[in-house]
Amino acid sequence: MHKMNRFCRLTARLTAHQLTALLLAWLLFIPPVSLLASTKKGDKIWNEAHSEEAKGNLDHALELAEQALELDPADVGYQLEVRRVRFEAGDMHVKNGQKLRNAGKLSEALAEFEKAYAVDPSSDIANQEIQRTRAMIRRNANSAGNPGEAAKATEEDDKALTPSELARKQSQERTDSLLPIPELRPLNPELIDLKMMNQPPRVLFETVAKVAGINVLFDPDYNTAQTIRAQSIDLSRTTLEQALDELSLVTKSFWKPLSANTIFVTVDNPNKRREYAEQVVKVFYLSNVTQPQELQEMLTVLRTVVDVQKVFNFTSQNALIVRAEADTMALVEKLISDLDKARPEVIIDVMVMEVNSTHMRNITAAFASTGITTSAIFAPRPGITTPGIQSSASSTTAGTTTTTGTTATTTTPITTTSGTSGAPTSTNVPLNALSHISSSDFSITNLPGAALEAVLNDSGTRVLQAPQIRAVDNQKATLKIGEKVPTASGSFQPGVAGVGVSPLVNTQFTYLDVGVNLEVLPKVHENNEVSMHIDLDISQVDNYQNLGGISEPEIGQNKETADVRLRAGEVNLIGGIIQKTDTKSKTGIPGLSNIPILGRFFSGENVENDKNELVIALIPHIVRGPDITESDLRGVAAGTAQQIKVERAPRIAPDQKPAAAATLPAFAPPPAVAPTALPATVPPPAPRAGPPATAPPFVLPGVAATSGPARIGFQPRTVETQLNSSVTVTLYGDNITDMASVAAQLRYDPRILRINNMVAGDLPQRGIAQTARAEPSKNILNDSGQADVSVSRGPGGGGVSGGGGLFIIVFQAVGRGNTTVSISSLALRNAAGGPIGATTPPPLVVNVK
């Protein structure tokens, strides 16, 4: 109780301020348990996030970093960690999505891109990849015949768009709906044979268009403006597009596609060209042009070579906007594709090797190794000099004998006296005092001593610098390794006369690059060689000199300027400097130092050998060579001087895979050209030459009917006949499925055989009414021993399966001997236009007696 009362009295005496101070002091000793616990837990989670990030588990690392940030949202370190890991996780998902998309897994790729955007909404690349992948999915859905699914996906995407985003999307869709110039669908790439005589240009175009299966429209002024009324043309072994171009040339016409299956024909003159020629606008984004000069050169090429007038360069996007005719635009595309290539690059290894060695030897074991240098001084005692004069004057007497090296100089003692008047007087020694001069009146200084010294110093220094420099073809690259050293470059006079100015105030300084300085201009050649213009400067500060109160550096310099051509990896020593200095010095007593062996005791010797060697090597490595392909080196037809015209190879549709050197199926020419067909010289053979229409499917002798390609052969296989007689053979086919047309080319010896006629066999005409059967198309060239024949069942004939005669050929023997008839090309097509596989028929053997 007493203690409690005492505590209460003590408390009552304390003021409010004193209580507050005590409370604060007490709080300082209490640990902030909750805060410390939160920080320790956050650090632990943060360390776990780092560990997961190192393992590559970026998604889990992001979760842990966000948990640490939730515990302490004000921690800047946690904030930065979350932002960094979020970026890395989003980038990881983008890369995973790109890999999946390249593998053709579009749905999985889209999911990865959406994860990337969810992780990092600020990622523009993720948003771009999402849009690009969705467009690919919609395109594939349309091509797969599911437009409903594509439209549904588009509607789902539109629901999440704001009004402004929807308006921009609709604007982009309208832009995407703009069509390119019309192009014909891929025509049949097989060759045709067509001969038309004295037909007007309109009929010629209509005939070829019918063969190609396309429509043709004419300019209303075509008939009145066309000056060529009739023309004969022989189209042999020609594609359909080439046939149209040849007709345009001979009839002076101009044709262009209006749609995939329609062409428009008009007269070819400048006015009609300007009226009907299609104009194309295209933006070319140049990916390898880096300098304005290169862009200007590209413009100059287009304006000079292909005469493009409407072209503009958009510098910010590094793009060219071009408007020109379709054929001109095709040349522009080729030129830009050939010129816009990545420039070659090289890496040059620069090796600078400097070797310094110093060998010094100093041997001294001698008496007076550096010579004798002594002084004999005459200092008479006061009793010897004339009394009175000695006391009133200060005398200095010196006698010196000096020996340096091998030359000795003796100085006669001179006595000078300075009197009260300052004029020099002689020290007087009475004659009666001469007898009193003794050795005590003389002194000798610097008596020679003996020395023993043997020192050997051998030091070496190796300096190796091996920098690398990467340079672009035909562009200078600079490498500087070292330091900048100031040197005075000019000065000025002070403006006030008589006022002294410090040299540091009125002196201008320039900094010099000291070290390894390299400038190289490489040129990469196609044969794995590199030409280089090299400026190499290797310098160092050797010494400093005081010039006008300023310490100026003395710079030692090794400079090389050269033009070299090396193979990639070849080592070239472009500079090698060797400097050797030998120094030998000898000291001693003249005469004695030259005595053999004993002279070592009267002399000293110092030998010093210095050697400096500098080697500079350059090794080029091509990291990107010239990308010049066969297409870049190939010339293309560009039309005439008045009109640019390009020729394109036949385009092949995905379902068209023609056999090599195959011919097109026959066509039925219009009535206007039917009389021009090659007339038969021999009437067709009797029906008995082939099997009847009701005959069972033909099977080639000795070959069992099996599934697989069609089997083709002659029947009979061997023929013997007499000179000037006729022979009829049949080209048979078996195991044929759904055949709609057949074409063949025969080769034979025109000196022994000639073909009189070729007609269709029973198989191509099976199931077709007599009035609907088409005559085969044939081209017989007996002079060269070649014949082409083709027949089609027509649009309503469909396909036929089984076996039977394909063609019946009538030969005539015109010479004696043994020969063969071969099928050089054969093409069977089904009702869908696709090829039918067939075996190569064996040749027909003919013996003419």
mmCIF file of C-alpha atoms in Angstrom, residues 326-635:
data_model
loop_
_atom_site.group_PDB
_atom_site.id
_atom_site.type_symbol
_atom_site.label_atom_id
_atom_site.label_comp_id
_atom_site.label_asym_id
_atom_site.label_seq_id
_atom_site.Cartn_x
_atom_site.Cartn_y
_atom_site.Cartn_z
ATOM 1 C CA ALA A 326 -1.393 -3.676 -114.595
ATOM 2 C CA ASP A 327 1.558 -4.761 -116.741
ATOM 3 C CA THR A 328 3.635 -1.818 -115.558
ATOM 4 C CA MET A 329 2.755 -2.666 -111.958
ATOM 5 C CA ALA A 330 3.965 -6.227 -112.539
ATOM 6 C CA LEU A 331 7.371 -4.871 -113.574
ATOM 7 C CA VAL A 332 7.385 -2.522 -110.584
ATOM 8 C CA GLU A 333 6.759 -5.493 -108.278
ATOM 9 C CA LYS A 334 9.646 -7.416 -109.805
ATOM 10 C CA LEU A 335 12.062 -4.499 -109.584
ATOM 11 C CA ILE A 336 11.196 -3.744 -105.970
ATOM 12 C CA SER A 337 11.413 -7.443 -105.073
ATOM 13 C CA ASP A 338 14.850 -7.656 -106.708
ATOM 14 C CA LEU A 339 16.197 -4.447 -105.161
ATOM 15 C CA ASP A 340 14.645 -4.418 -101.687
ATOM 16 C CA LYS A 341 16.985 -6.964 -100.157
ATOM 17 C CA ALA A 342 18.891 -7.068 -96.917
ATOM 18 C CA ARG A 343 22.362 -5.699 -97.427
ATOM 19 C CA PRO A 344 25.242 -8.093 -96.790
ATOM 20 C CA GLU A 345 27.136 -7.795 -93.513
ATOM 21 C CA VAL A 346 30.566 -8.794 -92.307
ATOM 22 C CA ILE A 347 32.265 -9.149 -88.940
ATOM 23 C CA ILE A 348 35.937 -8.193 -88.960
ATOM 24 C CA ASP A 349 38.297 -9.508 -86.304
ATOM 25 C CA VAL A 350 41.029 -6.941 -85.623
ATOM 26 C CA MET A 351 44.052 -8.425 -83.847
ATOM 27 C CA VAL A 352 46.763 -6.024 -82.675
ATOM 28 C CA MET A 353 49.764 -7.813 -81.146
ATOM 29 C CA GLU A 354 52.622 -5.815 -79.661
ATOM 30 C CA VAL A 355 55.704 -7.452 -78.105
ATOM 31 C CA ASN A 356 58.336 -5.381 -76.252
ATOM 32 C CA SER A 357 61.508 -6.926 -74.784
ATOM 33 C CA THR A 358 64.426 -5.235 -72.963
ATOM 34 C CA HIS A 359 67.747 -6.916 -72.134
ATOM 35 C CA MET A 360 70.222 -4.908 -70.059
ATOM 36 C CA ARG A 361 73.635 -6.014 -68.670
ATOM 37 C CA ASN A 362 75.908 -3.836 -66.519
ATOM 38 C CA ILE A 363 79.290 -5.308 -65.368
ATOM 39 C CA THR A 364 81.763 -3.248 -63.331
ATOM 40 C CA ALA A 365 84.637 -4.809 -61.358
ATOM 41 C CA ALA A 366 87.436 -2.278 -61.589
ATOM 42 C CA PHE A 367 89.652 0.373 -60.027
ATOM 43 C CA ALA A 368 88.361 3.767 -61.211
ATOM 44 C CA SER A 369 85.864 2.199 -63.629
ATOM 45 C CA THR A 370 84.576 5.597 -64.652
ATOM 46 C CA GLY A 371 88.072 7.209 -64.980
ATOM 47 C CA ILE A 372 90.138 9.425 -62.651
ATOM 48 C CA THR A 373 88.825 12.848 -61.730
ATOM 49 C CA THR A 374 91.018 14.483 -59.054
ATOM 50 C CA SER A 375 91.924 18.054 -58.042
ATOM 51 C CA ALA A 376 95.335 19.297 -56.690
ATOM 52 C CA ILE A 377 94.884 22.483 -54.616
ATOM 53 C CA PHE A 378 97.802 24.816 -53.522
ATOM 54 C CA ALA A 379 96.936 26.498 -50.243
ATOM 55 C CA PRO A 380 100.157 28.121 -48.777
ATOM 56 C CA ARG A 381 100.368 28.751 -45.098
ATOM 57 C CA PRO A 382 100.167 32.354 -43.901
ATOM 58 C CA GLY A 383 103.842 32.441 -43.022
ATOM 59 C CA ILE A 384 104.897 31.762 -46.600
ATOM 60 C CA THR A 385 102.987 34.518 -48.366
ATOM 61 C CA THR A 386 104.094 38.174 -48.286
ATOM 62 C CA PRO A 387 103.142 39.661 -44.950
ATOM 63 C CA GLY A 388 100.421 42.285 -45.121
ATOM 64 C CA ILE A 389 99.131 41.399 -48.554
ATOM 65 C CA GLN A 390 97.889 38.042 -47.481
ATOM 66 C CA SER A 391 95.969 39.504 -44.670
ATOM 67 C CA SER A 392 94.384 42.297 -46.675
ATOM 68 C CA ALA A 393 93.238 40.225 -49.551
ATOM 69 C CA SER A 394 91.136 37.130 -50.029
ATOM 70 C CA SER A 395 92.873 34.635 -52.195
ATOM 71 C CA THR A 396 91.641 31.681 -54.117
ATOM 72 C CA THR A 397 94.078 29.346 -55.613
ATOM 73 C CA ALA A 398 92.981 26.466 -57.748
ATOM 74 C CA GLY A 399 94.866 23.854 -59.574
ATOM 75 C CA THR A 400 92.821 21.308 -61.401
ATOM 76 C CA THR A 401 93.656 18.243 -63.274
ATOM 77 C CA THR A 402 90.703 16.580 -64.960
ATOM 78 C CA THR A 403 90.597 13.253 -66.694
ATOM 79 C CA THR A 404 87.438 12.206 -68.572
ATOM 80 C CA GLY A 405 87.338 9.028 -70.556
ATOM 81 C CA THR A 406 90.557 8.875 -72.528
ATOM 82 C CA THR A 407 91.230 12.653 -72.590
ATOM 83 C CA ALA A 408 93.113 14.440 -69.805
ATOM 84 C CA THR A 409 93.102 18.213 -69.257
ATOM 85 C CA THR A 410 95.557 19.972 -66.893
ATOM 86 C CA THR A 411 94.921 23.467 -65.627
ATOM 87 C CA THR A 412 97.875 25.578 -64.445
ATOM 88 C CA PRO A 413 97.327 26.907 -60.938
ATOM 89 C CA ILE A 414 95.978 30.441 -61.018
ATOM 90 C CA THR A 415 96.123 32.692 -58.056
ATOM 91 C CA THR A 416 93.817 35.636 -57.877
ATOM 92 C CA THR A 417 93.560 38.250 -55.185
ATOM 93 C CA SER A 418 90.833 40.732 -54.687
ATOM 94 C CA GLY A 419 91.987 43.865 -52.940
ATOM 95 C CA THR A 420 90.063 46.692 -51.506
ATOM 96 C CA SER A 421 89.637 48.259 -54.916
ATOM 97 C CA GLY A 422 88.132 45.079 -56.328
ATOM 98 C CA ALA A 423 90.877 44.686 -58.966
ATOM 99 C CA PRO A 424 92.497 41.285 -59.166
ATOM 100 C CA THR A 425 96.019 41.037 -57.836
ATOM 101 C CA SER A 426 98.506 38.166 -57.642
ATOM 102 C CA THR A 427 99.315 36.309 -54.451
ATOM 103 C CA ASN A 428 102.895 37.117 -53.620
ATOM 104 C CA VAL A 429 105.227 34.439 -52.225
ATOM 105 C CA PRO A 430 108.646 35.806 -51.255
ATOM 106 C CA LEU A 431 111.574 34.001 -52.779
ATOM 107 C CA ASN A 432 113.102 33.405 -49.438
ATOM 108 C CA ALA A 433 109.960 31.501 -48.515
ATOM 109 C CA LEU A 434 110.166 29.043 -51.395
ATOM 110 C CA SER A 435 112.361 26.773 -49.407
ATOM 111 C CA HIS A 436 109.708 26.593 -46.755
ATOM 112 C CA ILE A 437 106.974 25.201 -49.158
ATOM 113 C CA SER A 438 106.176 21.627 -48.250
ATOM 114 C CA SER A 439 103.499 18.998 -48.936
ATOM 115 C CA SER A 440 101.395 20.494 -46.215
ATOM 116 C CA ASP A 441 100.732 23.442 -48.562
ATOM 117 C CA PHE A 442 99.048 21.145 -51.139
ATOM 118 C CA SER A 443 95.812 18.986 -51.047
ATOM 119 C CA ILE A 444 94.318 16.397 -53.477
ATOM 120 C CA THR A 445 90.584 15.704 -53.648
ATOM 121 C CA ASN A 446 88.375 12.961 -55.335
ATOM 122 C CA LEU A 447 90.823 10.126 -55.127
ATOM 123 C CA PRO A 448 89.643 7.163 -57.332
ATOM 124 C CA GLY A 449 88.130 4.127 -55.682
ATOM 125 C CA ALA A 450 87.302 0.557 -56.640
ATOM 126 C CA ALA A 451 83.789 -0.651 -57.649
ATOM 127 C CA LEU A 452 82.186 -4.077 -58.056
ATOM 128 C CA GLU A 453 78.811 -4.215 -59.885
ATOM 129 C CA ALA A 454 77.136 -6.938 -61.970
ATOM 130 C CA VAL A 455 73.498 -6.293 -62.961
ATOM 131 C CA LEU A 456 71.362 -8.279 -65.462
ATOM 132 C CA ASN A 457 67.819 -7.109 -66.370
ATOM 133 C CA ASP A 458 65.641 -8.988 -68.878
ATOM 134 C CA SER A 459 62.000 -7.830 -69.216
ATOM 135 C CA GLY A 460 59.277 -8.544 -71.775
ATOM 136 C CA THR A 461 55.834 -7.067 -72.413
ATOM 137 C CA ARG A 462 53.041 -8.538 -74.571
ATOM 138 C CA VAL A 463 49.987 -6.466 -75.482
ATOM 139 C CA LEU A 464 47.111 -8.150 -77.292
ATOM 140 C CA GLN A 465 43.966 -6.338 -78.447
ATOM 141 C CA ALA A 466 41.337 -8.303 -80.351
ATOM 142 C CA PRO A 467 38.234 -6.171 -80.942
ATOM 143 C CA GLN A 468 35.473 -7.054 -83.397
ATOM 144 C CA ILE A 469 33.569 -4.716 -85.672
ATOM 145 C CA ARG A 470 30.408 -5.484 -87.641
ATOM 146 C CA ALA A 471 29.807 -3.505 -90.802
ATOM 147 C CA VAL A 472 27.106 -3.317 -93.467
ATOM 148 C CA ASP A 473 28.019 -3.678 -97.113
ATOM 149 C CA ASN A 474 29.295 -0.451 -98.684
ATOM 150 C CA GLN A 475 28.865 1.537 -95.466
ATOM 151 C CA LYS A 476 31.734 2.862 -93.353
ATOM 152 C CA ALA A 477 32.164 1.518 -89.833
ATOM 153 C CA THR A 478 34.416 3.058 -87.177
ATOM 154 C CA LEU A 479 36.054 1.477 -84.143
ATOM 155 C CA LYS A 480 37.980 3.466 -81.536
ATOM 156 C CA ILE A 481 39.589 1.852 -78.501
ATOM 157 C CA GLY A 482 41.807 4.017 -76.320
ATOM 158 C CA GLU A 483 41.664 7.474 -74.846
ATOM 159 C CA LYS A 484 41.523 11.123 -75.852
ATOM 160 C CA VAL A 485 44.658 13.196 -75.193
ATOM 161 C CA PRO A 486 44.492 17.001 -75.173
ATOM 162 C CA THR A 487 46.959 19.010 -77.241
ATOM 163 C CA ALA A 488 47.236 22.732 -77.888
ATOM 164 C CA SER A 489 45.832 23.711 -81.272
ATOM 165 C CA GLY A 490 45.880 27.538 -81.151
ATOM 166 C CA SER A 491 46.188 30.636 -79.005
ATOM 167 C CA PHE A 492 45.169 34.307 -78.929
ATOM 168 C CA GLN A 493 46.761 37.513 -77.681
ATOM 169 C CA PRO A 494 45.370 39.252 -74.588
ATOM 170 C CA GLY A 495 43.253 42.310 -75.265
ATOM 171 C CA VAL A 496 45.011 44.579 -72.680
ATOM 172 C CA ALA A 497 48.642 45.474 -73.361
ATOM 173 C CA GLY A 498 51.076 44.777 -70.572
ATOM 174 C CA VAL A 499 48.733 42.484 -68.749
ATOM 175 C CA GLY A 500 50.098 39.008 -68.355
ATOM 176 C CA VAL A 501 47.714 36.173 -69.141
ATOM 177 C CA SER A 502 48.278 32.565 -68.190
ATOM 178 C CA PRO A 503 48.998 30.216 -71.121
ATOM 179 C CA LEU A 504 46.074 28.080 -69.997
ATOM 180 C CA VAL A 505 43.719 30.969 -70.510
ATOM 181 C CA ASN A 506 44.575 31.959 -74.058
ATOM 182 C CA THR A 507 45.327 28.481 -75.470
ATOM 183 C CA GLN A 508 42.828 26.309 -77.387
ATOM 184 C CA PHE A 509 43.012 22.540 -77.031
ATOM 185 C CA THR A 510 42.085 19.671 -79.329
ATOM 186 C CA TYR A 511 41.581 16.097 -78.165
ATOM 187 C CA LEU A 512 43.344 13.425 -80.176
ATOM 188 C CA ASP A 513 42.187 9.793 -80.290
ATOM 189 C CA VAL A 514 45.053 7.649 -79.035
ATOM 190 C CA GLY A 515 44.838 3.865 -79.162
ATOM 191 C CA VAL A 516 43.408 1.592 -81.846
ATOM 192 C CA ASN A 517 41.392 3.571 -84.406
ATOM 193 C CA LEU A 518 39.904 1.637 -87.309
ATOM 194 C CA GLU A 519 37.728 2.760 -90.205
ATOM 195 C CA VAL A 520 36.621 0.122 -92.682
ATOM 196 C CA LEU A 521 34.404 0.253 -95.776
ATOM 197 C CA PRO A 522 33.534 -3.345 -96.792
ATOM 198 C CA LYS A 523 32.053 -4.672 -100.017
ATOM 199 C CA VAL A 524 30.762 -8.252 -100.016
ATOM 200 C CA HIS A 525 31.033 -10.171 -103.275
ATOM 201 C CA GLU A 526 28.954 -13.120 -104.362
ATOM 202 C CA ASN A 527 31.919 -15.510 -104.524
ATOM 203 C CA ASN A 528 32.410 -15.412 -100.734
ATOM 204 C CA GLU A 529 34.994 -12.636 -100.916
ATOM 205 C CA VAL A 530 35.182 -9.250 -99.214
ATOM 206 C CA SER A 531 36.834 -6.082 -100.471
ATOM 207 C CA MET A 532 37.788 -3.589 -97.769
ATOM 208 C CA HIS A 533 39.118 -0.067 -97.697
ATOM 209 C CA ILE A 534 40.966 0.180 -94.386
ATOM 210 C CA ASP A 535 42.280 3.124 -92.410
ATOM 211 C CA LEU A 536 44.059 1.763 -89.325
ATOM 212 C CA ASP A 537 45.816 4.010 -86.835
ATOM 213 C CA ILE A 538 47.541 2.593 -83.753
ATOM 214 C CA SER A 539 49.114 5.272 -81.582
ATOM 215 C CA GLN A 540 50.320 5.867 -78.039
ATOM 216 C CA VAL A 541 51.786 8.692 -75.981
ATOM 217 C CA ASP A 542 55.577 8.279 -75.887
ATOM 218 C CA ASN A 543 56.635 11.394 -73.975
ATOM 219 C CA TYR A 544 55.691 14.921 -73.019
ATOM 220 C CA GLN A 545 57.518 18.132 -73.897
ATOM 221 C CA ASN A 546 57.214 21.541 -72.328
ATOM 222 C CA LEU A 547 56.435 24.028 -75.107
ATOM 223 C CA GLY A 548 55.764 27.596 -73.983
ATOM 224 C CA GLY A 549 54.829 26.494 -70.523
ATOM 225 C CA ILE A 550 52.424 23.782 -71.759
ATOM 226 C CA SER A 551 53.156 20.091 -71.552
ATOM 227 C CA GLU A 552 52.568 18.733 -75.059
ATOM 228 C CA PRO A 553 52.322 14.987 -75.768
ATOM 229 C CA GLU A 554 54.628 13.236 -78.167
ATOM 230 C CA ILE A 555 52.485 10.606 -79.929
ATOM 231 C CA GLY A 556 53.988 7.549 -81.539
ATOM 232 C CA GLN A 557 51.907 6.454 -84.516
ATOM 233 C CA ASN A 558 51.601 3.361 -86.702
ATOM 234 C CA LYS A 559 49.198 4.033 -89.562
ATOM 235 C CA GLU A 560 48.062 1.841 -92.421
ATOM 236 C CA THR A 561 45.755 2.694 -95.341
ATOM 237 C CA ALA A 562 45.047 -0.135 -97.760
ATOM 238 C CA ASP A 563 42.527 -1.659 -100.148
ATOM 239 C CA VAL A 564 42.454 -5.428 -99.860
ATOM 240 C CA ARG A 565 40.273 -8.272 -101.110
ATOM 241 C CA LEU A 566 40.063 -11.397 -98.978
ATOM 242 C CA ARG A 567 38.093 -14.576 -98.760
ATOM 243 C CA ALA A 568 35.892 -15.028 -95.721
ATOM 244 C CA GLY A 569 38.067 -16.336 -92.883
ATOM 245 C CA GLU A 570 41.336 -15.476 -94.601
ATOM 246 C CA VAL A 571 43.963 -13.828 -92.368
ATOM 247 C CA ASN A 572 45.738 -10.777 -93.707
ATOM 248 C CA LEU A 573 48.678 -9.079 -91.954
ATOM 249 C CA ILE A 574 48.202 -5.510 -93.045
ATOM 250 C CA GLY A 575 51.010 -4.097 -90.861
ATOM 251 C CA GLY A 576 54.091 -5.456 -89.175
ATOM 252 C CA ILE A 577 56.731 -3.155 -87.644
ATOM 253 C CA ILE A 578 59.872 -4.477 -85.963
ATOM 254 C CA GLN A 579 62.229 -2.050 -84.238
ATOM 255 C CA LYS A 580 65.490 -3.253 -82.652
ATOM 256 C CA THR A 581 67.954 -1.072 -80.710
ATOM 257 C CA ASP A 582 71.360 -2.292 -79.418
ATOM 258 C CA THR A 583 73.331 0.036 -77.101
ATOM 259 C CA LYS A 584 76.801 -0.644 -75.642
ATOM 260 C CA SER A 585 78.843 1.825 -73.533
ATOM 261 C CA LYS A 586 82.277 1.435 -71.925
ATOM 262 C CA THR A 587 84.030 3.634 -69.310
ATOM 263 C CA GLY A 588 87.458 3.418 -67.679
ATOM 264 C CA ILE A 589 91.020 4.782 -67.440
ATOM 265 C CA PRO A 590 92.573 5.556 -70.809
ATOM 266 C CA GLY A 591 95.219 3.058 -71.763
ATOM 267 C CA LEU A 592 94.648 0.813 -68.815
ATOM 268 C CA SER A 593 91.098 -0.057 -69.835
ATOM 269 C CA ASN A 594 92.387 -1.386 -73.183
ATOM 270 C CA ILE A 595 94.717 -3.944 -71.692
ATOM 271 C CA PRO A 596 93.390 -7.448 -72.418
ATOM 272 C CA ILE A 597 91.881 -9.153 -69.384
ATOM 273 C CA LEU A 598 93.455 -6.688 -66.937
ATOM 274 C CA GLY A 599 91.559 -3.853 -68.528
ATOM 275 C CA ARG A 600 88.419 -5.208 -66.848
ATOM 276 C CA PHE A 601 89.848 -3.932 -63.530
ATOM 277 C CA PHE A 602 90.111 -0.399 -64.902
ATOM 278 C CA SER A 603 86.812 -0.130 -66.887
ATOM 279 C CA GLY A 604 83.035 -0.643 -66.753
ATOM 280 C CA GLU A 605 80.673 -1.944 -69.469
ATOM 281 C CA ASN A 606 76.872 -1.409 -70.005
ATOM 282 C CA VAL A 607 74.977 -3.372 -72.709
ATOM 283 C CA GLU A 608 71.275 -2.747 -73.497
ATOM 284 C CA ASN A 609 69.155 -4.502 -76.191
ATOM 285 C CA ASP A 610 65.605 -3.238 -76.915
ATOM 286 C CA LYS A 611 63.191 -4.940 -79.358
ATOM 287 C CA ASN A 612 59.666 -3.772 -80.260
ATOM 288 C CA GLU A 613 57.453 -5.765 -82.607
ATOM 289 C CA LEU A 614 53.934 -4.770 -83.813
ATOM 290 C CA VAL A 615 51.710 -7.141 -85.834
ATOM 291 C CA ILE A 616 48.221 -6.209 -87.111
ATOM 292 C CA ALA A 617 45.873 -8.843 -88.556
ATOM 293 C CA LEU A 618 42.395 -8.569 -90.097
ATOM 294 C CA ILE A 619 40.052 -11.557 -90.510
ATOM 295 C CA PRO A 620 36.685 -10.942 -92.242
ATOM 296 C CA HIS A 621 33.676 -13.201 -91.672
ATOM 297 C CA ILE A 622 30.556 -12.920 -93.840
ATOM 298 C CA VAL A 623 27.446 -13.150 -91.657
ATOM 299 C CA ARG A 624 24.978 -12.282 -94.450
ATOM 300 C CA GLY A 625 25.865 -12.658 -98.102
ATOM 301 C CA PRO A 626 24.228 -11.231 -101.223
ATOM 302 C CA ASP A 627 20.755 -12.729 -101.668
ATOM 303 C CA ILE A 628 20.726 -12.929 -105.463
ATOM 304 C CA THR A 629 18.476 -15.682 -106.750
ATOM 305 C CA GLU A 630 17.887 -17.154 -110.172
ATOM 306 C CA SER A 631 14.718 -15.070 -110.470
ATOM 307 C CA ASP A 632 16.719 -11.889 -109.909
ATOM 308 C CA LEU A 633 19.109 -12.736 -112.733
ATOM 309 C CA ARG A 634 16.422 -13.822 -115.177
ATOM 310 C CA GLY A 635 15.293 -11.289 -117.751
#
